[in-house]
mmCIF file of C-alpha atoms in Angstrom:
data_model
loop_
_atom_site.group_PDB
_atom_site.id
_atom_site.type_symbol
_atom_site.label_atom_id
_atom_site.label_comp_id
_atom_site.label_asym_id
_atom_site.label_seq_id
_atom_site.Cartn_x
_atom_site.Cartn_y
_atom_site.Cartn_z
ATOM 1 C CA THR A 891 0.425 -8.122 -18.999
ATOM 2 C CA ARG A 892 -2.135 -6.746 -16.571
ATOM 3 C CA HIS A 893 0.138 -7.194 -13.573
ATOM 4 C CA GLN A 894 3.024 -5.375 -15.228
ATOM 5 C CA ARG A 895 0.725 -2.409 -15.860
ATOM 6 C CA GLY A 896 -0.110 -2.284 -12.141
ATOM 7 C CA ASP A 897 -3.518 -3.960 -12.502
ATOM 8 C CA THR A 898 -3.271 -6.534 -9.715
ATOM 9 C CA HIS A 899 -6.861 -7.234 -8.611
ATOM 10 C CA PRO A 900 -7.987 -10.894 -8.679
ATOM 11 C CA LEU A 901 -10.221 -12.202 -11.473
ATOM 12 C CA THR A 902 -12.899 -14.871 -11.657
ATOM 13 C CA LEU A 903 -12.354 -17.806 -13.993
ATOM 14 C CA GLU A 904 -14.866 -16.297 -16.437
ATOM 15 C CA GLU A 905 -12.964 -12.987 -16.461
ATOM 16 C CA ILE A 906 -9.687 -14.822 -17.128
ATOM 17 C CA LEU A 907 -11.266 -16.782 -19.968
ATOM 18 C CA ASP A 908 -12.751 -13.581 -21.389
ATOM 19 C CA GLU A 909 -9.415 -11.731 -21.283
ATOM 20 C CA THR A 910 -7.625 -14.660 -22.920
ATOM 21 C CA GLN A 911 -10.442 -15.118 -25.464
ATOM 22 C CA HIS A 912 -11.135 -18.721 -24.394
ATOM 23 C CA LEU A 913 -14.846 -18.461 -23.610
ATOM 24 C CA ASP A 914 -15.649 -21.523 -25.707
ATOM 25 C CA ILE A 915 -13.986 -24.153 -23.492
ATOM 26 C CA GLY A 916 -16.057 -27.020 -22.108
ATOM 27 C CA LEU A 917 -17.301 -27.656 -18.585
ATOM 28 C CA LYS A 918 -14.696 -30.401 -17.988
ATOM 29 C CA GLN A 919 -11.878 -28.008 -18.862
ATOM 30 C CA LYS A 920 -13.314 -25.313 -16.581
ATOM 31 C CA GLN A 921 -13.561 -27.835 -13.732
ATOM 32 C CA TRP A 922 -9.946 -28.892 -14.305
ATOM 33 C CA LEU A 923 -8.803 -25.257 -14.295
ATOM 34 C CA MET A 924 -10.655 -24.524 -11.032
ATOM 35 C CA SER A 925 -9.841 -27.751 -9.181
ATOM 36 C CA GLU A 926 -6.280 -28.433 -10.337
ATOM 37 C CA ALA A 927 -4.486 -26.127 -12.742
ATOM 38 C CA LEU A 928 -5.064 -22.726 -11.143
ATOM 39 C CA VAL A 929 -5.029 -23.771 -7.476
ATOM 40 C CA ASN A 930 -1.798 -25.768 -7.901
ATOM 41 C CA ASN A 931 0.015 -23.101 -9.901
ATOM 42 C CA PRO A 932 2.739 -21.529 -7.705
ATOM 43 C CA LYS A 933 2.298 -18.195 -9.499
ATOM 44 C CA ILE A 934 -1.446 -18.004 -8.804
ATOM 45 C CA GLU A 935 -3.008 -16.995 -5.498
ATOM 46 C CA VAL A 936 -6.653 -17.841 -4.802
ATOM 47 C CA ILE A 937 -8.499 -15.026 -3.018
ATOM 48 C CA ASP A 938 -12.205 -15.516 -2.250
ATOM 49 C CA GLY A 939 -12.717 -17.768 -5.257
ATOM 50 C CA LYS A 940 -10.860 -15.405 -7.578
ATOM 51 C CA TYR A 941 -7.378 -15.766 -9.013
ATOM 52 C CA ALA A 942 -4.507 -13.297 -8.765
ATOM 53 C CA PHE A 943 -1.020 -13.430 -10.209
ATOM 54 C CA LYS A 944 1.602 -13.984 -7.495
ATOM 55 C CA PRO A 945 5.069 -12.874 -8.643
ATOM 56 C CA LYS A 946 8.250 -14.188 -7.048
ATOM 57 C CA TYR A 947 9.056 -10.650 -5.887
ATOM 58 C CA ASN A 948 6.156 -8.287 -5.284
ATOM 59 C CA LEU A 949 7.768 -4.902 -5.852
ATOM 60 C CA LYS A 950 5.925 -1.578 -5.744
ATOM 61 C CA ASP A 951 8.523 0.780 -7.190
ATOM 62 C CA LYS A 952 12.185 1.422 -7.982
ATOM 63 C CA LYS A 953 12.958 1.972 -4.289
ATOM 64 C CA ALA A 954 11.642 -1.513 -3.432
ATOM 65 C CA LEU A 955 13.746 -2.978 -6.252
ATOM 66 C CA LEU A 956 16.901 -1.304 -4.936
ATOM 67 C CA ARG A 957 16.121 -2.578 -1.421
ATOM 68 C CA LEU A 958 15.690 -6.128 -2.752
ATOM 69 C CA LEU A 959 18.953 -5.969 -4.715
ATOM 70 C CA ASP A 960 20.778 -4.633 -1.654
ATOM 71 C CA GLN A 961 19.377 -7.431 0.552
ATOM 72 C CA HIS A 962 20.464 -10.064 -1.964
ATOM 73 C CA ASP A 963 23.927 -8.546 -2.096
ATOM 74 C CA GLN A 964 24.238 -8.307 1.715
ATOM 75 C CA ARG A 965 23.222 -11.946 2.129
ATOM 76 C CA GLY A 966 25.462 -13.145 -0.685
ATOM 77 C CA LEU A 967 22.518 -14.612 -2.575
ATOM 78 C CA GLY A 968 23.773 -13.624 -6.003
ATOM 79 C CA GLY A 969 21.788 -12.054 -8.795
ATOM 80 C CA ILE A 970 18.093 -11.933 -9.542
ATOM 81 C CA LEU A 971 16.640 -12.879 -12.901
ATOM 82 C CA LEU A 972 15.449 -9.887 -14.914
ATOM 83 C CA GLU A 973 12.326 -11.887 -15.772
ATOM 84 C CA ASP A 974 11.463 -12.172 -12.055
ATOM 85 C CA ILE A 975 11.851 -8.408 -11.654
ATOM 86 C CA GLU A 976 9.753 -7.707 -14.747
ATOM 87 C CA GLU A 977 6.985 -9.987 -13.447
ATOM 88 C CA GLY A 978 6.821 -8.358 -10.032
ATOM 89 C CA LEU A 979 7.449 -4.680 -10.728
ATOM 90 C CA PRO A 980 4.857 -2.619 -12.598
ATOM 91 C CA ASN A 981 6.485 -0.546 -15.366
ATOM 92 C CA SER A 982 9.753 -2.357 -14.700
ATOM 93 C CA GLN A 983 11.572 -1.081 -17.795
ATOM 94 C CA LYS A 984 11.578 2.452 -16.397
ATOM 95 C CA ALA A 985 12.892 1.332 -12.990
ATOM 96 C CA VAL A 986 15.578 -0.949 -14.430
ATOM 97 C CA LYS A 987 17.084 1.851 -16.544
#
């Protein structure tokens, strides 16, 4: 996905629809997306009328991942789902190895 490649800038609804090849949806569906679906999605952040993916852990690099894992260990919080790491760390496969 865009976020996993390090492309984290917010998009307008039209840009999202273009990237997902859903430009043919109706006005009612667009209204629902803007007024309910996107704004109430816990993984979406609204920034100046644009939408950005908001991962559970926003990690910049391998060092940040190691810091997060150490903090979880120190606090006895247990493990972290690989999926959550992959969502929040660009090029995560390289860092996880």
